[in-house]
Coordinates of C-alpha atoms in Angstrom, one line a residue:
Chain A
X1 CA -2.8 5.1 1.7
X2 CA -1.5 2.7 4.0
X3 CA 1.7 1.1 3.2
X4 CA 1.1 1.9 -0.8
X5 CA -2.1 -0.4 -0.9
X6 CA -4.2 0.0 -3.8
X7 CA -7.7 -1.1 -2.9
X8 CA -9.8 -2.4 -5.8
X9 CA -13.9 -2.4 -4.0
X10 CA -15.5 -5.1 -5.0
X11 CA -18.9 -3.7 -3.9
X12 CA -20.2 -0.4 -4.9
X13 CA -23.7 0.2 -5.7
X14 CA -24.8 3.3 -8.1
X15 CA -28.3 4.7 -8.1
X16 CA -31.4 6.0 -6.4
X17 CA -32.8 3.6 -3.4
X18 CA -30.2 1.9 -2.5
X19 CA -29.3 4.1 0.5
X20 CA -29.9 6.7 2.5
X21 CA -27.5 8.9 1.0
X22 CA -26.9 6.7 -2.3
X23 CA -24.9 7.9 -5.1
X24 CA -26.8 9.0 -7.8
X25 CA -24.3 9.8 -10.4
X26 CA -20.4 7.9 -11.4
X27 CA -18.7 11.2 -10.3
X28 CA -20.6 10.8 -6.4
X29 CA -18.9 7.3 -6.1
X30 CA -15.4 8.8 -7.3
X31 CA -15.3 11.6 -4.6
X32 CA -16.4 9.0 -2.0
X33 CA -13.5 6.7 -3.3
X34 CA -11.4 9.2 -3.2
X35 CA -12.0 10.0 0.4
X36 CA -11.8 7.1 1.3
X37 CA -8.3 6.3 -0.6
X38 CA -9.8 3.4 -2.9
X39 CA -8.4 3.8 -6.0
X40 CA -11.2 1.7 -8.4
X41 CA -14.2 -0.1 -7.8
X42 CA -16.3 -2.8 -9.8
X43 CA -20.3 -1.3 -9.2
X44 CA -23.4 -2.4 -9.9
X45 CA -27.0 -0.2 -10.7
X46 CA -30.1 -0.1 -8.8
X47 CA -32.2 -0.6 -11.0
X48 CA -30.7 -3.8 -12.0
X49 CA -32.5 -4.9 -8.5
X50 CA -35.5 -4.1 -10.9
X51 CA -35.2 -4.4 -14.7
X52 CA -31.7 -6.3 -15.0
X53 CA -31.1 -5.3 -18.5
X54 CA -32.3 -1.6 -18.2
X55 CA -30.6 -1.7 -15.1
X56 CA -27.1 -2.8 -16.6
X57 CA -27.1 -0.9 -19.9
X58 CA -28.4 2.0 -17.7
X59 CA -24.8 1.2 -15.6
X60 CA -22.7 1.5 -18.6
X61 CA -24.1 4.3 -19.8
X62 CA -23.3 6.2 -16.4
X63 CA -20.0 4.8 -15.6
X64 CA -18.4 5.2 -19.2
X65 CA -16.1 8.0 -18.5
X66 CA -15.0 6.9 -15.7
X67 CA -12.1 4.6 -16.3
X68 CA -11.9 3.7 -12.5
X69 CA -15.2 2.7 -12.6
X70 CA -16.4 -1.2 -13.7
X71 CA -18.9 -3.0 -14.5
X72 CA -20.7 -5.7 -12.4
X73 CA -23.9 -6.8 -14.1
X74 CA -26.8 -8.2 -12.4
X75 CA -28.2 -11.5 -14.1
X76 CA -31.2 -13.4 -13.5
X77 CA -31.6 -17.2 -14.8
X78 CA -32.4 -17.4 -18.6
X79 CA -35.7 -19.3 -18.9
X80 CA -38.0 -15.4 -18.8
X81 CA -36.6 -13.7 -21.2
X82 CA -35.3 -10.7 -18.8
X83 CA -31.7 -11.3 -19.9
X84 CA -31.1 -12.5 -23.4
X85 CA -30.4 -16.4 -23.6
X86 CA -27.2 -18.0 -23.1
X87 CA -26.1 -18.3 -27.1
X88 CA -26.8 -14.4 -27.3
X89 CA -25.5 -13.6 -23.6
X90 CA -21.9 -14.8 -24.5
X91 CA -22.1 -12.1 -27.5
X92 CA -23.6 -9.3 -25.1
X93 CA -20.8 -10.5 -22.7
X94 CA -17.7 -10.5 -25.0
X95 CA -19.2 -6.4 -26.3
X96 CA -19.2 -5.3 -22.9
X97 CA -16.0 -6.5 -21.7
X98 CA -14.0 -5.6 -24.9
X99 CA -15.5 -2.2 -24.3
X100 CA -14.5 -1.8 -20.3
X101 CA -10.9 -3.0 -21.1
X102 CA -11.9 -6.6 -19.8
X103 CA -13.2 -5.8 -16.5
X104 CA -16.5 -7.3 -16.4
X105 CA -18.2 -9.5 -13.5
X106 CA -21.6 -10.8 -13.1
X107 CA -23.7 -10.5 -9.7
X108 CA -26.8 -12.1 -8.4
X109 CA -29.3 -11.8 -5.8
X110 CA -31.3 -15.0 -5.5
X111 CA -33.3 -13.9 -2.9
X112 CA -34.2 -10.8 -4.5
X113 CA -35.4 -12.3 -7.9
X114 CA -36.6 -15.1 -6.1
X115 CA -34.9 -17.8 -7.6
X116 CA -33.2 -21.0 -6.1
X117 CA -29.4 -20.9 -6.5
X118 CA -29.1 -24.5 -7.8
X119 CA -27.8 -26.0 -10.9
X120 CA -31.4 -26.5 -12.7
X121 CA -32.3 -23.4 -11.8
X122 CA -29.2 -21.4 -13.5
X123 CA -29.7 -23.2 -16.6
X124 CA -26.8 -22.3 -19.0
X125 CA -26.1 -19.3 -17.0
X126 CA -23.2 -20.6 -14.1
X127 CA -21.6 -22.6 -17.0
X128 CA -21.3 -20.3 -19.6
X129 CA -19.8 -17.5 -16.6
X130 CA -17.2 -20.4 -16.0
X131 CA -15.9 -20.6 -19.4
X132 CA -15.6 -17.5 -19.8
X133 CA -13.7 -17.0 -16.7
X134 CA -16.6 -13.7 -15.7
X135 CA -16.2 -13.6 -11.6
X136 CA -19.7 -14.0 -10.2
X137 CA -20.6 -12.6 -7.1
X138 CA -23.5 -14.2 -5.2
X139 CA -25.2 -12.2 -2.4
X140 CA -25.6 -14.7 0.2
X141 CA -28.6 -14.0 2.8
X142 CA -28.3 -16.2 6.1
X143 CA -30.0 -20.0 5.8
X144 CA -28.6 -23.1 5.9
X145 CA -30.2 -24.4 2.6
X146 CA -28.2 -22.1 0.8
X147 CA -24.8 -23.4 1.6
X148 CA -26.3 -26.8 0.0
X149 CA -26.9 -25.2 -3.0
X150 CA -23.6 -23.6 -3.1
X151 CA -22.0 -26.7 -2.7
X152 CA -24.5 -27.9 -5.5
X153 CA -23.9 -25.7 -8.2
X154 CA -19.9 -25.6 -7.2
X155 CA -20.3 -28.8 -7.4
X156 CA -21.7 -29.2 -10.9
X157 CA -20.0 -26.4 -12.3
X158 CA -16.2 -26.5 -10.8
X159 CA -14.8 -23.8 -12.8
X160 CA -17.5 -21.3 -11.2
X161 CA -15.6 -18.4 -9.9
X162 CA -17.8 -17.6 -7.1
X163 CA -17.2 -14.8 -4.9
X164 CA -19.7 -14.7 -2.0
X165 CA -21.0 -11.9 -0.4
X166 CA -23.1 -11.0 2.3
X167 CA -24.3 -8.3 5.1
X168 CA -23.2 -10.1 7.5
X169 CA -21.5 -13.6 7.9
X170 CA -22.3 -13.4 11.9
X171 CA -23.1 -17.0 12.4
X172 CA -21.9 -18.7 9.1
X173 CA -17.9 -18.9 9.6
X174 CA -18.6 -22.5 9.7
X175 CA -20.0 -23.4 6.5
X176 CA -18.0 -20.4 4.7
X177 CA -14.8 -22.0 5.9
X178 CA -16.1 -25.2 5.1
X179 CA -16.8 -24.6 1.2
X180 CA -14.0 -22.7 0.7
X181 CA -11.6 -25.0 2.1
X182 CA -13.5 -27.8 -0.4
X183 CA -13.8 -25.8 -3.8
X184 CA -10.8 -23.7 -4.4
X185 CA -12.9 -21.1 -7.0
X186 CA -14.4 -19.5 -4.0
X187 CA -13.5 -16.1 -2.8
X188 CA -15.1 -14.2 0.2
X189 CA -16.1 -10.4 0.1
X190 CA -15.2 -8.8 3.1
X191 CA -17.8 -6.2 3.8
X192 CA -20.1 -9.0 5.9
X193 CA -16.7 -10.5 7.2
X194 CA -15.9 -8.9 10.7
X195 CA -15.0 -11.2 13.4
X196 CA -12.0 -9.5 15.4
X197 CA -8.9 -12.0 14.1
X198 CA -10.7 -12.6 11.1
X199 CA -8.6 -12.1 7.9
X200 CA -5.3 -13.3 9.3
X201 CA -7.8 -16.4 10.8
X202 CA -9.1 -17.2 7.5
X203 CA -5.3 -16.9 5.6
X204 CA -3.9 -19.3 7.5
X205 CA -6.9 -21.8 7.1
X206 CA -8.0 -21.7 3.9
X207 CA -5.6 -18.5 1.9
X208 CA -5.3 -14.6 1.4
X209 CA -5.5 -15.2 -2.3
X210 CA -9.5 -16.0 -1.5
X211 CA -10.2 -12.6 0.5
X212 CA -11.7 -9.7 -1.9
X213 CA -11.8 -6.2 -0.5
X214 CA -15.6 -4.6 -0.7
X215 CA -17.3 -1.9 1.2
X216 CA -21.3 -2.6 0.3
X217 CA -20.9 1.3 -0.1
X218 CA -23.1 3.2 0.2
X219 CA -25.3 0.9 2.3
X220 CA -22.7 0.3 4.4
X221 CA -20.2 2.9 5.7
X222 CA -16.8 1.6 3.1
X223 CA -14.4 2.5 6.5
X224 CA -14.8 -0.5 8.3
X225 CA -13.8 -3.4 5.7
X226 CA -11.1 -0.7 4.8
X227 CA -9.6 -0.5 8.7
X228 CA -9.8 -4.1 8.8
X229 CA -7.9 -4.4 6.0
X230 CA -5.0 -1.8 7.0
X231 CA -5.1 -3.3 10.2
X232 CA -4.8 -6.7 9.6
X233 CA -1.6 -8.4 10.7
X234 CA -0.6 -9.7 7.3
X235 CA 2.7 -9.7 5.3
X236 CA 2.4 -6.1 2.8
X237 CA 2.2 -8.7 -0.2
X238 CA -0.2 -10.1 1.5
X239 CA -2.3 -7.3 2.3
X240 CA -1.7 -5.9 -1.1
X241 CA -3.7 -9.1 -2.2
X242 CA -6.6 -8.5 0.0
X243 CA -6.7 -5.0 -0.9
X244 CA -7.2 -5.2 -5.0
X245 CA -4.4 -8.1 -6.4
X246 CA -6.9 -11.2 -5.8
X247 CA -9.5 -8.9 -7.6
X248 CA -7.3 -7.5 -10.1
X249 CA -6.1 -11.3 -11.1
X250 CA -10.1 -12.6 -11.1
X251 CA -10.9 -9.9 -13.3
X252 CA -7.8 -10.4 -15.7
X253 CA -8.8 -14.1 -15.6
X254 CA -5.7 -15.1 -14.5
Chain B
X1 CA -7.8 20.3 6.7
X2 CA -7.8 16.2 6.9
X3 CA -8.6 14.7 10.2
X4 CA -5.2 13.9 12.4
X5 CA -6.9 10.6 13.3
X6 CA -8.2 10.0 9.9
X7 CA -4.9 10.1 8.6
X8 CA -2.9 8.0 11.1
X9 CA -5.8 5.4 10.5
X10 CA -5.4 5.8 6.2
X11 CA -2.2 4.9 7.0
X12 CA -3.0 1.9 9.3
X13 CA -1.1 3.5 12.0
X14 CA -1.7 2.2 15.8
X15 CA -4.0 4.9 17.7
X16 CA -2.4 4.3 20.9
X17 CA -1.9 7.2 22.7
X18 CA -5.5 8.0 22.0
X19 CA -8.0 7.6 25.1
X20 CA -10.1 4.5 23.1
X21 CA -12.3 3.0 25.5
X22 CA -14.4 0.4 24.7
X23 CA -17.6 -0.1 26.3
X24 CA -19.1 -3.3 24.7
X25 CA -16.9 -6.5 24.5
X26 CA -17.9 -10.2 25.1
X27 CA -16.1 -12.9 26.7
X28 CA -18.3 -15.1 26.2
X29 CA -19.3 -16.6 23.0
X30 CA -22.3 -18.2 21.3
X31 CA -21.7 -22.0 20.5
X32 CA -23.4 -21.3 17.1
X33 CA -20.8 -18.4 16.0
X34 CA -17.3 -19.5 15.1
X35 CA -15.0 -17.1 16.5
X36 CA -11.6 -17.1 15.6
X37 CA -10.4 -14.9 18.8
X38 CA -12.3 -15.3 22.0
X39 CA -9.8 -15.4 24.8
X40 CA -8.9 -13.0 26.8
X41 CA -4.8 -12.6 25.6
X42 CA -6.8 -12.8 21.9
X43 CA -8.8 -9.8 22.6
X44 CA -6.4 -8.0 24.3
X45 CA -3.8 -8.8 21.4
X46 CA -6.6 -7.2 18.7
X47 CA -7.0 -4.3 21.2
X48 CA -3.5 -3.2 20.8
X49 CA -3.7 -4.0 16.8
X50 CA -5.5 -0.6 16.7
X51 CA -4.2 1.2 19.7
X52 CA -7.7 0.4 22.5
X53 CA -6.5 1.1 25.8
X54 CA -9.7 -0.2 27.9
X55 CA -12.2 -2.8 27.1
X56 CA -15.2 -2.9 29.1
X57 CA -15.9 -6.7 29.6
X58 CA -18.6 -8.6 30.2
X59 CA -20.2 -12.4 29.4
X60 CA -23.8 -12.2 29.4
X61 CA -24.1 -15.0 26.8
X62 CA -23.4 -17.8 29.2
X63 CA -26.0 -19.4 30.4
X64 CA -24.9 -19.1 34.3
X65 CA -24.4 -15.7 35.4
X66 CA -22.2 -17.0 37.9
X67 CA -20.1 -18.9 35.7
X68 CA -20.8 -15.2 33.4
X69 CA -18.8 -13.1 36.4
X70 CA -16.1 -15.6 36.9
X71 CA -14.9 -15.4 33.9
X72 CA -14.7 -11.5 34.1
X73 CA -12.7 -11.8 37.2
X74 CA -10.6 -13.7 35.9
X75 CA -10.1 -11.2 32.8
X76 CA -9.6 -9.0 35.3
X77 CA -6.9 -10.2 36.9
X78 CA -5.2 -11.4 34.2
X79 CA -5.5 -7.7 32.5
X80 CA -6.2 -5.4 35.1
X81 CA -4.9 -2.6 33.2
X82 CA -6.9 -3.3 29.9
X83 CA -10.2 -4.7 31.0
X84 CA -12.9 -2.9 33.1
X85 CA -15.3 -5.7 34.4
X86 CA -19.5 -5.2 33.9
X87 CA -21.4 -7.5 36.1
X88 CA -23.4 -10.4 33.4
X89 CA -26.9 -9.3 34.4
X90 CA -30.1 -11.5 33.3
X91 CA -33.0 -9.8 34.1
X92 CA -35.4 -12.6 34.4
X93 CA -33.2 -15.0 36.2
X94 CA -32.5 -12.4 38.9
X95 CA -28.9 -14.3 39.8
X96 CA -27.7 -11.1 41.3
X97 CA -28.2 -9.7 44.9
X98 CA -27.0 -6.5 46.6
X99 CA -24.3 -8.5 48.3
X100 CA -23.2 -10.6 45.0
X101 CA -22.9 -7.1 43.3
X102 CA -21.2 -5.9 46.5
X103 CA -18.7 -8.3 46.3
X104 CA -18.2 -8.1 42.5
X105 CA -17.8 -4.7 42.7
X106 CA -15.2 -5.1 45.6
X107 CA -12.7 -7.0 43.0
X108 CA -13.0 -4.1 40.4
X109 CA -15.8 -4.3 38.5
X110 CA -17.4 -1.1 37.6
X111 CA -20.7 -1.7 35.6
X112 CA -22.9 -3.9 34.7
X113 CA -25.0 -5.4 31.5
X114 CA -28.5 -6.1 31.2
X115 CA -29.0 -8.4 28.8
X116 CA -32.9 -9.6 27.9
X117 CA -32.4 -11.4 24.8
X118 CA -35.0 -9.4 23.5
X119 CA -37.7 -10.7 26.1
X120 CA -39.5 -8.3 28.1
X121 CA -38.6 -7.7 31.6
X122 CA -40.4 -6.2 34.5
X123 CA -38.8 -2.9 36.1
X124 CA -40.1 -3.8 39.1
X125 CA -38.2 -7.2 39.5
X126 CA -34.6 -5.1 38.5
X127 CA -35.5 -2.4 41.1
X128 CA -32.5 -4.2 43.6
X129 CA -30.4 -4.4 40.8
X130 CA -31.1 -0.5 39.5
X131 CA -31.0 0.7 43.2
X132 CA -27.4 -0.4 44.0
X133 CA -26.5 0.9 40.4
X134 CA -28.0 4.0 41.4
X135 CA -26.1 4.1 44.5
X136 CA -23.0 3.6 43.0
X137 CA -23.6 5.7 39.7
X138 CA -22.1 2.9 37.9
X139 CA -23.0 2.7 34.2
X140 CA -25.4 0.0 32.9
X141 CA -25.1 -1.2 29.6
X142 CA -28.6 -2.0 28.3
X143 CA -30.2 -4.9 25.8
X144 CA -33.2 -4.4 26.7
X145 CA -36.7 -3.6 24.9
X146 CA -36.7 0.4 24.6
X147 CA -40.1 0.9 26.8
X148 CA -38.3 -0.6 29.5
X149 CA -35.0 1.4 29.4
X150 CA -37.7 4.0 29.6
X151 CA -39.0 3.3 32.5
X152 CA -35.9 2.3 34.0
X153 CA -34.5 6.1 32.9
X154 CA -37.6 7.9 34.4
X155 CA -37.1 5.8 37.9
X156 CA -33.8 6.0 38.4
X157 CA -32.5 9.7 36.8
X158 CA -29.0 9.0 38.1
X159 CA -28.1 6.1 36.4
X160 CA -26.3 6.3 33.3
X161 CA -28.3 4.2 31.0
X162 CA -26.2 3.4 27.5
X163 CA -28.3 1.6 25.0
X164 CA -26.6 -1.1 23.1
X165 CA -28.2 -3.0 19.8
X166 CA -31.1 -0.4 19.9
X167 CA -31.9 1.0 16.1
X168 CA -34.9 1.4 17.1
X169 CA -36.5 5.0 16.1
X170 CA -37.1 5.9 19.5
X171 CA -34.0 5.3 20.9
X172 CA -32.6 8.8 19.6
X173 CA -36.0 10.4 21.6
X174 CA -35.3 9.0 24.7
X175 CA -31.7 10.0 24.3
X176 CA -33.0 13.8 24.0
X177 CA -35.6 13.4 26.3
X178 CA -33.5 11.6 29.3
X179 CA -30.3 13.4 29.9
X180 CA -28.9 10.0 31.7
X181 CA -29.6 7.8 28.6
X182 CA -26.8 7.0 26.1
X183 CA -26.2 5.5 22.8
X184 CA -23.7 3.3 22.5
X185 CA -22.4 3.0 18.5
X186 CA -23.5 -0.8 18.6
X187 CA -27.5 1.2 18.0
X188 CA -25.9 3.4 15.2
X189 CA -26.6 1.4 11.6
X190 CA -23.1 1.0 9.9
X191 CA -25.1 2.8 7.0
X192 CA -22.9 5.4 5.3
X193 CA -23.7 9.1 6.8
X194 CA -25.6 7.6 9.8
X195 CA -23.2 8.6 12.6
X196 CA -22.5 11.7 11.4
X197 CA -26.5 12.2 11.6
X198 CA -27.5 11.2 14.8
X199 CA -24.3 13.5 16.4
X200 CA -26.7 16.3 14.6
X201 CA -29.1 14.8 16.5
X202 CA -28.2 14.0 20.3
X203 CA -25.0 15.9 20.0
X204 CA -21.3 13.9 20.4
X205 CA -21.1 14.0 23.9
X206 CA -24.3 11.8 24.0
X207 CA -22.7 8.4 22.3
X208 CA -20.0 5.6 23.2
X209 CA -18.3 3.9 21.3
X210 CA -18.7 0.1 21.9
X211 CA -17.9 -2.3 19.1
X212 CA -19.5 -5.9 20.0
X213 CA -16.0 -7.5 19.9
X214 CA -15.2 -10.2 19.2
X215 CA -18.2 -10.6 17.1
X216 CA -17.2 -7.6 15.6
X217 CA -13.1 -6.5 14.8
X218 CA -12.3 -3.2 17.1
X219 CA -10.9 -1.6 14.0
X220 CA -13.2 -2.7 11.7
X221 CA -16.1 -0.7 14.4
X222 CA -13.2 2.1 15.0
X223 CA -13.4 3.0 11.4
X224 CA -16.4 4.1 11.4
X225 CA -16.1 7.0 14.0
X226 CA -12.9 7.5 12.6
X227 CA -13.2 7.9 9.4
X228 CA -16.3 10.1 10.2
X229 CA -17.0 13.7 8.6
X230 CA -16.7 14.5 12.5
X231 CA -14.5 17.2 13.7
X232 CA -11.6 15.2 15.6
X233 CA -13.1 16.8 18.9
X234 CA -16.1 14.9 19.0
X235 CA -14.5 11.7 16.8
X236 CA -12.1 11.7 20.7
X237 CA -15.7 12.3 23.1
X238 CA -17.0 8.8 21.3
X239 CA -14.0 7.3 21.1
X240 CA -13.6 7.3 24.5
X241 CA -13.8 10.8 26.8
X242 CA -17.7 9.9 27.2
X243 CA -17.3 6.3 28.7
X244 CA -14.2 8.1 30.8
X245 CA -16.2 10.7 32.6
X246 CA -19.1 7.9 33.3
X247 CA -16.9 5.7 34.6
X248 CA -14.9 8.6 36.8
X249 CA -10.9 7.2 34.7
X250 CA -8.6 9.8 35.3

């Protein structure tokens, strides 16, 4: 793979529905990765777009034999009862990352569950993630309301490890550049990030420590964040970075 | 047996040498989108990241299509070896006459887009524009509402019609049933398997490759076709052979 990079995908989704041709078992996302040249990948399940907690424990019960293969749990605020509450979650947490060797992060979808991404909202949920160092990534659909409430909660909860993420970041350079040049915990995931001059752009504004590789497979095709990458007009450290270190050192909570 | 281009792009390896031509690129640029390339040496300096030889231009965006064309030119002079002008077409202003086309066309440019912003247009106010494309056989890039590229293909049979931003479904049926209508890659979903679909469909020598650059990287839109499960063969026909023959390169 291109100049020995070792990409570490941020954004794989396993399960029925989430495609047109999704991948319905671990070993369908390995032979895709392998294709592709990506040597591990943090995923989330499906059904965690449904029943979070089925959803996750459903996750680690497909992805346990594969040692590529990580967990990224879906997570809804506290208040319903859907996810245990903050004083059992931290236990829940610490069981699942002891057993996936420490590679654990956290997603959510907002818009999907419905709920605002602000600080009352969260409850315990955005502080308890930032002491235990758990990268969240936030799916970010386009409105400007919601880089207020980024700001909010980053705000309120500094440590917050916040990788954002979205189908597309067309029109929303601006206020992407903008928070991440004002809270220094924020990372972007490059599967919505595609403006031509974009990574090198965004390194020498803000930093290629803050770039995480993802492909949004298999909605998305995982070949065009991974040419953007290999073509990108960064030093190899750099792009080694991009590819899987920034990742890598989230996830080792470094 | 792994793809050659495949492998030179796994490697990040330049593609020059390849015949990449690119038949959707934007000069001009919405004030609302931050874009951190938009000049023409920018464009042409990502072009050559990946190995593009041609980039068809155009600036439909700006709100004067005169303003729209002069820029073009100017691309065009600056780059005549790299850029391939397309007249900034708005169908409901109307800007453009036989003789602006005419004289357009007399500093090199070979095209033209039609660009509706999603606003429906009336075939019979383009008729001028369509007839001198038809005279010249020039391409005509098209943002328009499918039932008017329709009527548009069934008028004017000579034209070669490529459809741009059009996932709609019955953009692949007008493809099959309008041998002079095109899909540009911009109207492919960047869903995993999808190109490799619709070449099952409409076949490989039916699609051009055009990647919405700026807005969008050229290698980030190249990987796609690339890094297809297409045979190399009809990866190169996308890539570029297609939009060759249309435009009658050498």
């Amino acid at each position: 793979m291109g100049e020995g990079l070792d990409f570490f995908d941020a954004n794989v989704c396993l399960g029925a529905g989430s495609a047109s041709q999704p991948f319905l078992t671990a070993n369908d996302i390995i032979e895709e990765l392998d294709r592709l040249g990506i040597e591990e990948a943090l995923v989330y399940h499906s059904l965690s777009l449904r029943e979070p907690d089925l959803g996750n424990r459903r996750l680690l019960e497909q992805i346990r034999d594969y040692g590529r293969l990580h967990p990224c749990w879906v997570l809804v605020p506290p208040f319903t009862g859907e996810i245990p509450p903050p004083g059992k979650l931290s236990a829940v947490l610490r069981e699942v990352e002891k057993s996936c060797g420490g590679r654990l992060a956290v997603r959510l979808f907002p818009d999907v569950f419905g709920f605002p991404f602000r600080s009352w909202s969260l409850g315990g949920l955005a502080t308890l993630l930032a002491v235990f160092r758990i990268p969240v990534i936030l799916e970010y659909r386009s409105g400007p309301i919601q880089w207020d409430a980024i700001a909010e909660v980053l705000t309120h909860t500094p440590g917050l490890r916040l990788i954002i993420s979205a189908e597309s970041f067309d029109s929303d350079l601006r206020p992407l550049y903008a928070i991440c040049s004002q809270y220094e915990n924020t990372y972007v995931e490059l599967s919505g990030f595609h403006h031509s001059g974009g990574i090198e752009d965004f390194s020498e504004r803000i930093g290629v420590e803050r770039l995480i590789f993802g492909t949004r497979l298999p909605s998305y095709d995982g070949s065009q964040t991974l040419s953007y990458v290999l073509y990108s007009e960064l030093a190899p450290r750099e792009k080694m970075l991009v590819a899987g270190g920034n990742l890598r050192q989230l996830l080792a909570h470094e | 047996m792994m793809s050659e281009l495949w492998s030179r792009l796994r490697e990040g390896k330049s593609l020059a040498g390849e015949r990449i031509l690119d038949n959707h690129c934007h000069l001009d640029c919405r004030p609302s989108t931050y874009l951190p390339v938009k000049s023409p040496v920018g464009i042409v300096h990502e072009m050559d990241k990946v190995g593009v030889e041609k980039a068809c231009v155009h600036a439909v965006g700006l709100p004067d299509p005169e303003l729209a064309d002069r820029f073009v030119l100017d691309a065009l002079r600056s780059f005549p070896e790299r850029f391939i002008g397309y007249a900034s077409v708005n169908p409901h202003t109307l800007s453009h006459t036989k003789s602006s086309l005419d004289a357009l066309f007399a500093e090199g440019v070979r095209g033209m887009k039609l660009y509706s912003a999603e606003l429906e247009c009336d075939v019979e106010l383009l008729r001028p524009i369509l007839s001198f494309a038809e005279e010249r056989q020039c391409p005509v890039l098209c943002n328009l509402e499918l039932k008017t590229v329709f009527g548009v293909a069934s008028e004017f049979p000579r034209i070669p019609l490529i459809l741009a931003h059009s996932e709609e479904t019955g953009a692949l049926e007008l493809v099959l049933q309008r041998k002079n209508v095109y899909l540009e890659t911009t109207s492919i979903p960047p869903v995993r398997g999808a190109l490799e679909q619709t070449v099952e469909r409409v076949g490989a020598e039916r699609i051009i490759f055009g990647s919405d650059a700026p807005l969008r990287a050229f290698e980030h839109q190249i990987g796609l076709i690339v890094a297809s499960r297409l045979p190399d063969s009809h990866k190169r026909r996308i890539l570029g052979l297609n939009l060759m023959e249309l435009l009658g390169l050498p």
